[in-house]
Coordinates of C-alpha atoms in Angstrom, one line a residue:
X1 CA 29.0 13.5 -27.1
X2 CA 30.1 11.0 -24.5
X3 CA 27.6 8.3 -25.4
X4 CA 26.1 7.1 -28.6
X5 CA 24.0 4.2 -27.1
X6 CA 22.9 2.9 -23.7
X7 CA 24.5 -0.3 -22.6
X8 CA 21.3 -2.3 -22.6
X9 CA 20.4 -1.1 -26.1
X10 CA 23.5 -2.4 -27.9
X11 CA 22.4 -5.5 -29.8
X12 CA 23.1 -7.6 -32.9
X13 CA 21.7 -4.9 -35.2
X14 CA 24.8 -2.9 -34.4
X15 CA 27.3 -5.6 -35.3
X16 CA 30.3 -4.1 -37.1
X17 CA 29.6 -0.5 -35.9
X18 CA 31.7 1.6 -33.5
X19 CA 29.7 2.8 -30.5
X20 CA 30.5 4.7 -27.3
X21 CA 28.9 3.7 -24.0
X22 CA 29.1 5.2 -20.5
X23 CA 28.3 3.7 -17.1
X24 CA 29.6 2.0 -14.0
X25 CA 31.9 -1.0 -13.9
X26 CA 29.7 -3.8 -12.7
X27 CA 32.4 -6.4 -12.7
X28 CA 35.9 -6.8 -14.0
X29 CA 37.2 -10.2 -15.0
X30 CA 40.7 -11.2 -16.2
X31 CA 40.6 -14.4 -18.2
X32 CA 44.0 -15.5 -19.5
X33 CA 45.2 -12.1 -20.5
X34 CA 41.9 -11.0 -21.9
X35 CA 40.0 -8.5 -19.7
X36 CA 36.2 -8.5 -19.5
X37 CA 34.4 -5.4 -18.2
X38 CA 30.6 -5.7 -17.5
X39 CA 29.4 -2.1 -17.9
X40 CA 26.1 -1.1 -16.4
X41 CA 23.8 1.8 -17.0
X42 CA 20.0 2.3 -16.4
X43 CA 19.2 0.2 -19.5
X44 CA 21.2 -2.9 -18.5
X45 CA 24.6 -4.6 -18.9
X46 CA 27.1 -4.7 -21.8
X47 CA 30.1 -7.1 -21.9
X48 CA 33.2 -5.2 -23.1
X49 CA 36.3 -7.1 -24.1
X50 CA 39.9 -5.8 -24.1
X51 CA 42.7 -7.7 -26.0
X52 CA 46.4 -7.1 -25.1
X53 CA 47.0 -5.9 -28.7
X54 CA 45.1 -2.7 -28.0
X55 CA 47.9 -1.8 -25.6
X56 CA 46.6 1.6 -24.3
X57 CA 43.0 0.5 -23.9
X58 CA 44.1 -2.8 -22.3
X59 CA 46.2 -1.0 -19.8
X60 CA 43.4 1.4 -18.9
X61 CA 40.9 -1.5 -18.5
X62 CA 43.4 -3.3 -16.2
X63 CA 43.2 -0.4 -13.7
X64 CA 39.4 -0.3 -13.6
X65 CA 37.6 -1.4 -10.4
X66 CA 34.0 -1.9 -9.2
X67 CA 31.8 1.1 -9.6
X68 CA 34.4 3.2 -11.5
X69 CA 32.5 5.5 -13.9
X70 CA 33.9 5.2 -17.5
X71 CA 33.4 5.8 -21.2
X72 CA 34.2 2.9 -23.5
X73 CA 34.4 3.1 -27.3
X74 CA 34.7 0.1 -29.4
X75 CA 33.4 -2.2 -32.2
X76 CA 30.3 -4.3 -31.7
X77 CA 30.8 -8.0 -32.6
X78 CA 29.0 -11.3 -32.1
X79 CA 29.9 -13.3 -29.0
X80 CA 31.7 -16.6 -29.7
X81 CA 29.3 -19.5 -30.1
X82 CA 28.2 -21.0 -26.8
X83 CA 28.9 -17.8 -24.8
X84 CA 25.7 -16.0 -25.5
X85 CA 23.6 -14.8 -22.5
X86 CA 19.9 -15.1 -23.1
X87 CA 19.1 -13.2 -19.9
X88 CA 20.6 -10.0 -21.4
X89 CA 19.3 -7.8 -24.1
X90 CA 22.9 -7.4 -25.2
X91 CA 23.6 -11.1 -24.6
X92 CA 24.3 -12.0 -28.2
X93 CA 27.1 -9.5 -28.7
X94 CA 30.0 -7.9 -27.0
X95 CA 32.0 -4.7 -27.4
X96 CA 35.6 -5.0 -28.4
X97 CA 37.1 -2.1 -26.5
X98 CA 39.4 0.3 -28.3
X99 CA 39.3 3.4 -26.0
X100 CA 38.7 3.8 -22.3
X101 CA 38.2 7.1 -20.6
X102 CA 38.1 7.1 -16.8
X103 CA 35.4 9.6 -15.8
X104 CA 35.6 9.1 -12.1
X105 CA 37.1 6.7 -9.6
X106 CA 35.1 5.1 -6.8
X107 CA 35.9 4.0 -3.3
X108 CA 35.1 0.4 -2.5
X109 CA 31.4 0.5 -2.0
X110 CA 29.8 -0.8 1.2
X111 CA 28.0 -3.4 -0.8
X112 CA 27.8 -4.5 -4.4
X113 CA 24.5 -3.7 -6.3
X114 CA 24.1 -7.4 -6.9
X115 CA 24.1 -8.2 -3.1
X116 CA 20.6 -9.0 -2.0
X117 CA 21.6 -9.9 1.6
X118 CA 22.3 -6.3 2.7
X119 CA 20.1 -5.1 5.5
X120 CA 17.6 -2.3 4.8
X121 CA 19.2 0.2 7.2
X122 CA 22.5 0.0 5.2
X123 CA 20.7 0.1 1.9
X124 CA 18.8 3.2 2.9
X125 CA 22.0 4.9 4.3
X126 CA 23.7 4.4 0.9
X127 CA 20.5 4.7 -1.1
X128 CA 22.3 6.2 -4.1
X129 CA 24.2 2.8 -4.4
X130 CA 21.1 0.8 -3.7
X131 CA 19.2 2.6 -6.5
X132 CA 21.9 1.3 -8.9
X133 CA 20.4 -2.2 -8.5
X134 CA 18.5 -3.2 -11.6
X135 CA 15.4 -4.0 -9.6
X136 CA 15.3 -0.5 -8.1
X137 CA 15.9 1.0 -11.5
X138 CA 13.0 -1.1 -12.8
X139 CA 10.7 -0.1 -9.9
X140 CA 11.3 3.6 -10.5
X141 CA 10.8 3.3 -14.2
X142 CA 7.6 1.4 -13.6
X143 CA 6.4 4.2 -11.4
X144 CA 7.2 6.7 -14.1
X145 CA 5.3 4.7 -16.7
X146 CA 2.2 4.5 -14.4
X147 CA 2.2 8.2 -13.5
X148 CA 2.6 9.1 -17.2
X149 CA -0.4 7.0 -18.1
X150 CA -2.5 8.4 -15.2
X151 CA -1.9 12.0 -16.5
X152 CA -2.8 11.1 -20.0
X153 CA -5.9 9.3 -18.9
X154 CA -7.1 12.1 -16.6
X155 CA -6.5 14.7 -19.3
X156 CA -8.5 12.7 -21.8
X157 CA -11.4 12.5 -19.3
X158 CA -11.5 16.3 -18.9
X159 CA -9.8 16.5 -15.5
X160 CA -7.6 19.6 -14.7
X161 CA -4.4 19.2 -12.7
X162 CA -4.4 21.7 -9.8
X163 CA -1.8 22.0 -7.0
X164 CA -3.1 22.6 -3.5
X165 CA -1.2 24.1 -0.5
X166 CA 1.4 22.1 1.4
X167 CA 1.3 24.6 4.3
X168 CA -2.2 24.6 5.6
X169 CA -4.0 24.3 8.9
X170 CA -4.5 21.3 11.2
X171 CA -7.8 19.4 10.7
X172 CA -9.0 16.3 12.5
X173 CA -8.7 13.6 9.8
X174 CA -7.7 10.6 11.8
X175 CA -3.9 10.7 12.0
X176 CA -1.5 13.2 13.7
X177 CA -0.5 16.2 11.7
X178 CA 3.1 17.2 11.0
X179 CA 3.3 20.8 12.3
X180 CA 5.4 23.7 11.0
X181 CA 5.9 26.7 13.3
X182 CA 5.3 30.1 11.8
X183 CA 8.0 32.8 12.2
X184 CA 5.7 35.6 11.2
X185 CA 2.7 34.5 13.3
X186 CA 4.3 33.7 16.8
X187 CA 2.7 30.8 18.5
X188 CA 0.8 29.6 15.4
X189 CA 1.6 26.6 13.3
X190 CA 1.0 25.4 9.8
X191 CA 0.2 21.7 9.2
X192 CA 1.3 19.6 6.3
X193 CA -1.7 18.1 4.6
X194 CA -2.9 14.6 5.4
X195 CA -4.7 14.9 2.1
X196 CA -6.0 17.8 -0.1
X197 CA -9.6 16.9 1.1
X198 CA -10.9 20.4 1.9
X199 CA -9.2 22.1 -1.0
X200 CA -10.5 19.7 -3.6
X201 CA -14.0 20.3 -2.3
X202 CA -13.5 24.0 -2.5
X203 CA -12.3 23.6 -6.1
X204 CA -15.7 21.9 -6.8
X205 CA -17.5 24.9 -5.2
X206 CA -15.3 27.1 -7.5
X207 CA -16.8 25.5 -10.5
X208 CA -13.7 23.6 -11.7
X209 CA -15.9 20.5 -12.2
X210 CA -13.1 17.9 -12.6
X211 CA -9.9 18.1 -10.6
X212 CA -7.0 15.7 -10.1
X213 CA -3.5 15.9 -8.6
X214 CA -0.5 13.7 -8.0
X215 CA -0.5 14.9 -4.4
X216 CA 2.1 14.6 -1.6
X217 CA 0.5 13.8 1.7
X218 CA 1.9 13.7 5.2
X219 CA 0.8 11.7 8.3
X220 CA 2.6 11.4 11.6
X221 CA 1.5 7.8 12.4
X222 CA 3.1 4.5 13.3
X223 CA 4.6 3.0 10.2
X224 CA 4.4 -0.4 8.6
X225 CA 5.2 -1.9 5.2
X226 CA 2.5 0.0 3.3
X227 CA 2.9 3.3 5.2
X228 CA 5.3 6.2 5.1
X229 CA 5.3 9.6 6.8
X230 CA 5.1 11.2 3.4
X231 CA 3.4 9.4 0.5
X232 CA 1.9 10.1 -2.9
X233 CA -1.7 9.7 -4.0
X234 CA -3.8 10.3 -7.1
X235 CA -6.4 12.7 -5.8
X236 CA -9.6 13.1 -7.8
X237 CA -12.8 15.2 -7.3
X238 CA -15.7 15.7 -9.6
X239 CA -19.0 17.6 -9.7
X240 CA -22.5 16.5 -10.8
X241 CA -21.6 12.8 -11.0
X242 CA -23.2 10.0 -9.1
X243 CA -21.4 7.4 -6.9
X244 CA -21.7 4.9 -9.7
X245 CA -20.3 7.3 -12.3
X246 CA -17.3 8.2 -10.2
X247 CA -16.5 4.6 -9.5
X248 CA -16.8 3.7 -13.2
X249 CA -14.1 6.3 -14.1
X250 CA -11.7 5.1 -11.5
X251 CA -12.3 1.4 -12.4
X252 CA -11.6 2.2 -16.0
X253 CA -8.4 3.9 -15.0
X254 CA -7.1 1.1 -12.8
X255 CA -8.0 -1.6 -15.4
X256 CA -6.3 0.5 -18.1
X257 CA -3.1 0.8 -16.0
X258 CA -2.8 -2.9 -15.3
X259 CA -3.6 -3.9 -18.8
X260 CA -1.4 -1.4 -20.6
X261 CA 1.6 -1.7 -18.2
X262 CA 1.5 -5.3 -17.0
X263 CA -0.8 -6.9 -19.6
X264 CA -3.1 -8.0 -16.8
X265 CA -6.9 -7.9 -17.3
X266 CA -8.6 -7.3 -14.0
X267 CA -12.1 -7.9 -15.5
X268 CA -15.2 -6.3 -14.1
X269 CA -14.8 -5.5 -10.5
X270 CA -17.5 -6.9 -8.3
X271 CA -19.2 -4.8 -5.6
X272 CA -19.5 -6.1 -2.1
X273 CA -21.1 -4.4 0.9
X274 CA -19.0 -3.6 4.0
X275 CA -21.4 -5.8 6.0
X276 CA -20.8 -8.8 3.7
X277 CA -17.1 -8.3 3.6
X278 CA -16.8 -8.3 7.4
X279 CA -19.2 -11.2 7.7
X280 CA -17.5 -13.5 5.1
X281 CA -13.9 -12.4 5.4
X282 CA -13.5 -10.5 8.7
X283 CA -12.0 -7.6 6.8
X284 CA -13.1 -4.5 5.0
X285 CA -10.4 -5.2 2.4
X286 CA -10.9 -8.9 1.6
X287 CA -8.3 -10.9 -0.4
X288 CA -10.6 -12.8 -2.8
X289 CA -7.7 -15.0 -4.0
X290 CA -8.1 -16.8 -0.7
X291 CA -11.0 -19.3 -0.8
X292 CA -11.5 -19.6 3.0
X293 CA -14.6 -17.9 4.4
X294 CA -16.0 -17.2 7.9
X295 CA -19.4 -18.7 8.6
X296 CA -21.5 -17.4 11.5
X297 CA -22.9 -20.2 13.7
X298 CA -24.2 -18.4 16.8
X299 CA -27.8 -19.5 16.1
X300 CA -26.7 -23.2 16.2
X301 CA -24.8 -22.9 19.5
X302 CA -26.9 -20.6 21.6
X303 CA -28.1 -23.4 23.9
X304 CA -24.9 -25.5 24.3
X305 CA -23.3 -26.4 27.6
X306 CA -20.2 -24.5 26.7
X307 CA -20.1 -21.0 28.1
X308 CA -17.3 -19.9 25.7
X309 CA -19.8 -20.3 22.9
X310 CA -23.2 -19.9 24.7
X311 CA -22.3 -16.5 26.2
X312 CA -21.3 -14.8 22.9
X313 CA -24.1 -16.6 21.1
X314 CA -26.7 -14.9 23.2
X315 CA -25.0 -11.4 23.1
X316 CA -26.1 -9.2 20.1
X317 CA -22.7 -7.5 20.2
X318 CA -20.8 -10.8 19.7
X319 CA -20.1 -13.3 17.0
X320 CA -19.6 -17.0 17.1
X321 CA -17.9 -17.9 13.8
X322 CA -16.4 -21.0 12.2
X323 CA -13.6 -21.2 9.7
X324 CA -13.3 -24.4 7.7
X325 CA -9.7 -25.4 6.7
X326 CA -9.8 -28.0 3.8
X327 CA -7.4 -30.8 4.6
X328 CA -6.6 -29.2 7.9
X329 CA -7.0 -32.5 9.9
X330 CA -3.3 -33.3 9.0
X331 CA -2.1 -30.2 10.9
X332 CA 0.0 -31.2 14.0
X333 CA -1.1 -30.1 17.4
X334 CA 2.0 -27.8 17.6
X335 CA 0.7 -25.9 14.6
X336 CA -2.7 -25.5 16.0
X337 CA -1.1 -24.2 19.2
X338 CA 0.9 -21.7 17.1
X339 CA -2.3 -20.5 15.4
X340 CA -3.9 -20.1 18.9
X341 CA -1.0 -17.8 19.9
X342 CA -1.4 -15.9 16.6
X343 CA -5.0 -15.0 17.1
X344 CA -4.2 -13.7 20.6
X345 CA -2.3 -10.9 18.9
X346 CA -5.7 -9.7 17.7
X347 CA -7.5 -9.8 21.1
X348 CA -8.8 -13.3 21.0
X349 CA -8.7 -15.3 24.2
X350 CA -8.1 -18.6 22.5
X351 CA -8.9 -20.7 19.4
X352 CA -11.4 -23.6 19.7
X353 CA -11.2 -26.2 17.0
X354 CA -12.7 -29.5 15.8
X355 CA -10.8 -32.0 13.7
X356 CA -13.1 -33.8 11.3
X357 CA -11.7 -37.3 10.9
X358 CA -14.6 -39.6 10.0
X359 CA -17.8 -37.7 10.4
X360 CA -19.4 -39.3 7.4
X361 CA -19.2 -42.8 8.8
X362 CA -18.9 -42.3 12.6
X363 CA -20.7 -39.1 13.3
X364 CA -19.7 -37.5 16.7
X365 CA -17.2 -40.3 17.3
X366 CA -15.4 -39.3 14.1
X367 CA -14.7 -35.8 15.5
X368 CA -11.6 -34.9 17.6
X369 CA -11.6 -32.0 20.0
X370 CA -11.9 -31.1 23.7
X371 CA -15.1 -29.2 23.0
X372 CA -17.1 -31.8 21.2
X373 CA -18.5 -33.3 24.4
X374 CA -20.1 -29.9 25.3
X375 CA -21.9 -29.5 22.0
X376 CA -25.2 -31.4 21.2
X377 CA -25.7 -33.5 18.1
X378 CA -27.9 -30.9 16.5
X379 CA -25.2 -28.2 16.9
X380 CA -22.4 -30.4 15.6
X381 CA -24.5 -31.5 12.6
X382 CA -25.5 -27.8 11.9
X383 CA -21.9 -26.6 12.0
X384 CA -20.7 -29.4 9.7
X385 CA -23.5 -28.7 7.2
X386 CA -23.2 -25.0 7.2
X387 CA -19.4 -24.9 6.9
X388 CA -19.4 -27.7 4.2
X389 CA -16.7 -29.6 6.2
X390 CA -15.6 -32.9 4.8
X391 CA -13.6 -35.8 6.3
X392 CA -10.0 -34.6 6.7
X393 CA -10.9 -31.0 7.4
X394 CA -10.4 -28.8 10.4
X395 CA -12.8 -26.2 11.8
X396 CA -11.6 -23.2 13.8
X397 CA -14.0 -21.2 16.0
X398 CA -14.0 -17.6 17.2
X399 CA -16.4 -16.5 19.9
X400 CA -16.1 -13.0 21.3
X401 CA -17.0 -9.4 20.6
X402 CA -17.8 -9.0 16.9
X403 CA -14.8 -6.9 16.1
X404 CA -12.4 -9.2 18.0
X405 CA -13.7 -12.3 16.1
X406 CA -13.6 -10.5 12.7
X407 CA -10.0 -9.2 13.4
X408 CA -8.7 -12.5 14.7
X409 CA -10.3 -15.0 12.3
X410 CA -9.8 -12.5 9.4
X411 CA -6.1 -12.5 10.1
X412 CA -6.0 -16.3 10.6
X413 CA -7.8 -16.8 7.3
X414 CA -5.0 -14.9 5.5
X415 CA -2.2 -16.7 7.4
X416 CA -3.8 -20.1 6.7
X417 CA -4.2 -19.2 3.0
X418 CA -0.5 -18.4 2.7
X419 CA 0.8 -21.2 5.0
X420 CA -1.2 -23.9 3.3
X421 CA -0.8 -22.6 -0.3
X422 CA -4.5 -22.0 -0.7
X423 CA -4.2 -18.4 -1.9
X424 CA -4.3 -18.2 -5.6
X425 CA -1.7 -16.4 -7.7
X426 CA -2.8 -13.6 -9.8
X427 CA -5.1 -10.6 -9.2
X428 CA -8.5 -10.2 -7.7
X429 CA -10.0 -6.7 -7.3
X430 CA -13.3 -5.5 -6.0
X431 CA -15.2 -2.5 -4.6
X432 CA -16.3 -2.4 -1.0
X433 CA -19.4 -0.2 -0.8
X434 CA -22.3 0.7 1.6
X435 CA -20.1 1.6 4.5
X436 CA -21.7 2.5 7.8
X437 CA -21.9 6.3 8.1
X438 CA -20.9 6.1 11.8
X439 CA -19.4 3.5 14.1
X440 CA -19.7 3.5 17.9
X441 CA -16.3 3.7 19.6
X442 CA -16.5 2.4 23.2
X443 CA -13.2 4.0 24.2
X444 CA -13.2 7.1 26.4
X445 CA -16.8 6.6 27.5
X446 CA -18.1 5.9 24.0
X447 CA -18.7 8.2 21.0
X448 CA -19.6 8.1 17.3
X449 CA -16.8 8.1 14.8
X450 CA -16.6 8.2 11.0
X451 CA -15.0 5.2 9.2
X452 CA -14.0 7.5 6.3
X453 CA -14.0 11.2 7.1
X454 CA -16.6 13.8 8.3
X455 CA -17.3 15.0 4.8
X456 CA -18.7 11.7 3.5
X457 CA -22.3 12.0 2.4
X458 CA -25.0 9.6 3.7
X459 CA -27.3 7.8 1.3
X460 CA -30.2 9.1 3.3
X461 CA -29.4 12.8 2.8
X462 CA -31.4 14.0 5.7
X463 CA -30.0 15.9 8.8
X464 CA -32.8 14.8 11.1
X465 CA -32.4 11.1 10.2
X466 CA -28.7 11.4 11.0
X467 CA -29.5 12.7 14.4
X468 CA -32.3 10.2 15.1
X469 CA -30.7 6.9 13.9
X470 CA -26.9 7.3 13.3
X471 CA -26.2 3.6 13.6
X472 CA -28.6 2.8 10.8
X473 CA -27.2 5.4 8.3
X474 CA -25.3 4.0 5.3
X475 CA -22.7 6.3 3.6
X476 CA -21.9 6.9 0.0
X477 CA -18.4 5.7 0.6
X478 CA -16.4 3.2 -1.5
X479 CA -13.0 1.6 -1.4
X480 CA -11.2 -0.2 -4.2
X481 CA -9.3 -3.3 -3.0
X482 CA -6.7 -5.4 -4.8
X483 CA -5.4 -8.7 -3.4
X484 CA -6.4 -7.7 0.1
X485 CA -4.8 -4.3 0.0
X486 CA -6.8 -1.1 -0.1
X487 CA -5.7 0.8 -3.2
X488 CA -7.8 3.8 -2.5
X489 CA -11.1 5.1 -1.1
X490 CA -13.5 7.9 -1.5
X491 CA -17.0 9.1 -1.3
X492 CA -19.7 11.4 -2.5
X493 CA -19.3 14.5 -0.3
X494 CA -21.8 16.5 1.8
X495 CA -22.8 19.6 -0.2
X496 CA -25.5 20.8 2.3
X497 CA -24.5 23.0 5.3
X498 CA -27.4 21.6 7.3
X499 CA -26.3 17.9 6.8
X500 CA -22.6 18.8 7.4
X501 CA -23.6 20.5 10.6
X502 CA -25.5 17.4 11.8
X503 CA -22.5 15.2 11.1
X504 CA -20.1 17.5 13.0
X505 CA -22.6 17.6 15.9
X506 CA -22.9 13.8 16.0
X507 CA -19.1 13.3 15.9
X508 CA -18.7 15.6 18.9
X509 CA -17.0 18.4 17.0
X510 CA -18.0 21.4 19.0
X511 CA -19.4 24.6 17.4
X512 CA -16.3 26.5 18.3
X513 CA -14.1 23.8 16.8
X514 CA -16.3 23.7 13.7
X515 CA -15.8 27.4 13.2
X516 CA -12.1 27.2 14.2
X517 CA -11.2 24.4 11.8
X518 CA -13.9 24.2 9.2
X519 CA -15.5 27.6 9.2
X520 CA -14.3 28.4 5.7
X521 CA -15.8 25.1 4.4
X522 CA -19.2 25.7 6.1
X523 CA -19.2 29.3 4.7
X524 CA -18.3 28.0 1.2
X525 CA -21.2 25.4 1.4
X526 CA -23.6 28.3 2.0
X527 CA -22.7 30.0 -1.3
X528 CA -23.9 27.3 -3.7
X529 CA -22.0 24.1 -3.5
X530 CA -22.7 21.5 -6.3
X531 CA -23.1 17.8 -5.6
X532 CA -19.6 16.4 -5.7
X533 CA -17.4 13.4 -4.8
X534 CA -14.1 11.8 -5.5
X535 CA -11.5 9.3 -4.5
X536 CA -7.8 9.0 -3.7
X537 CA -5.6 6.1 -4.9
X538 CA -2.3 5.3 -3.1
X539 CA 0.2 5.4 -5.9
X540 CA 3.0 3.9 -3.7
X541 CA 0.8 0.9 -2.8
X542 CA -0.4 0.3 -6.3
X543 CA 3.2 0.4 -7.7
X544 CA 4.3 -1.9 -4.9
X545 CA 1.7 -4.5 -6.0
X546 CA 2.5 -4.0 -9.7
X547 CA 6.3 -4.5 -8.9
X548 CA 5.6 -7.6 -6.9
X549 CA 7.1 -6.0 -3.8
X550 CA 6.2 -6.3 -0.1
X551 CA 7.0 -2.8 1.0
X552 CA 6.3 0.6 -0.5
X553 CA 9.9 1.6 0.5
X554 CA 10.9 -0.5 -2.6
X555 CA 9.1 1.9 -5.0
X556 CA 10.0 5.2 -3.3
X557 CA 13.3 6.7 -4.3
X558 CA 14.2 8.0 -0.8
X559 CA 12.0 6.5 1.9
X560 CA 12.1 6.6 5.6
X561 CA 12.5 3.6 7.9
X562 CA 9.7 2.2 10.0
X563 CA 10.8 4.7 12.8
X564 CA 10.3 7.6 10.4
X565 CA 14.1 8.1 10.2
X566 CA 16.2 8.8 7.1
X567 CA 19.6 7.0 7.4
X568 CA 20.8 8.9 4.3
X569 CA 20.4 12.4 5.5
X570 CA 20.0 11.5 9.2
X571 CA 16.7 13.3 9.3
X572 CA 15.0 14.4 11.5
X573 CA 17.9 16.3 13.1
X574 CA 18.5 18.9 15.7
X575 CA 18.0 22.6 15.0
X576 CA 20.2 25.3 16.5
X577 CA 18.9 27.7 19.2
X578 CA 18.9 30.7 16.8
X579 CA 16.5 29.1 14.4
X580 CA 14.2 28.0 17.3
X581 CA 14.2 31.6 18.7
X582 CA 13.2 32.9 15.2
X583 CA 10.3 30.5 15.2
X584 CA 9.3 31.4 18.8
X585 CA 9.8 27.7 19.8
X586 CA 11.5 26.3 22.8
X587 CA 12.4 22.6 22.9
X588 CA 11.9 20.6 26.1
X589 CA 14.0 17.7 24.8
X590 CA 17.7 17.6 24.0
X591 CA 18.2 16.0 20.6
X592 CA 20.7 13.1 20.5
X593 CA 24.0 13.8 18.8
X594 CA 24.2 12.9 15.1

């Protein structure tokens, strides 16, 4: 046996005992003829000391260098008084080395595991070195602990773990599919699953009743900090449970994970309608730690001599909205100009504002803004009262199409919360419910689209109502949100062929396309489908939040960059002509040299 203990587990209870440890040389220090080796393994660091009187071991230690892999055997002893390290589990003791076995040499690494300044591209290229960092080890262990608890919880609730196919067929679920050409079916392609959506519904029609899976999913979409081309989700589906019952199970799971792993009590999660979330926060995933709120004021400004406000105020498709910033009067003009440029990124044409200097004593004369002269006293008083603005505050305004205002002021709200230190520390979770079943997309001539997916059930389970009043139909969809990040989402599903057909028709999915892509589902619905529903939680996102990270790449062992490239393996890469011929595929692009 090479090892009797892990480095980080050697402590004062082992004083006087002889132990053997294995790991990587984290640092080597030579202090006046005494050599110190900080040895590292997955459990932490252990200080090993070599005295010159142990000639052979001292000589071997003298030749060790950074990242060499070694076995050290020695006697555990207390550290001299005043040299203890309270930051280490092994900080009260050290190992007096008696034997050293070199297990493997190492080239000088491109960076030291302690170096936090290394760029991400380099870290991902040498990911096996990057993963030696204690933080990365901690993140992966955290992921393990969470997934282990998920499995235990789901098993206790009667859920059965079932794997679904990775090679499936392309379905319209919002993002582009990753396609895999078939050698045995020339000209045909498999698709990697964006989610196991159809299969988990089929499992409910099979009578499984309660299914879950730690599922790998694939989406060919533009990446950002919380997206990867391949990701992992907890996929759940149940039969004969209501929306409230499904949500209760998932809420219990999430609260259990945070309490048992982090010691964090999320409390009872409030429910907020989609309409309220967009109205108050400009987002369908509001961060409730931020106290700033959007306030609609179009009814106060519909008759002002300011077309920027009056036009949108009289247009039912627009919003005129105010955002009060407590203490914002002290912001310099340069900062206000910077925020104006910021909202333009979200489609806003500009950012009107009023600085509230001394409204309480001077009224209109206590306000500072180019737009004040164009707003009557009644409008100004109404805005001040409705926003709750006080002397020393600042009020920003958005006036445009409803979506533009929500996007721009919703993003500004978050930025102001961070910039001004208004966003609280800690955790705030909620459910966003009562989503619109359909939304009108004005692009490409206009059409109805689904905010979730075309299998979401309406609250009004009536095919004719869907056809007659699609804009008024509310779905049985629900998202769970934590600190402004969507952890997961789901819905009660459609279990009626007639209602599913009506939804497909409204979304413009032609009868031929319905049969081509969903014929098996429509057929399955006709053979006795139970009421069913479920949810998927993004495991990568949840672990990222729990680890205090800002990117899911920090909690995935081997992630891709934001261009969907893997610097470690240099994937994706070119394929030789013989393989392409076997797949009946011809490339129209010459791949760049590796």
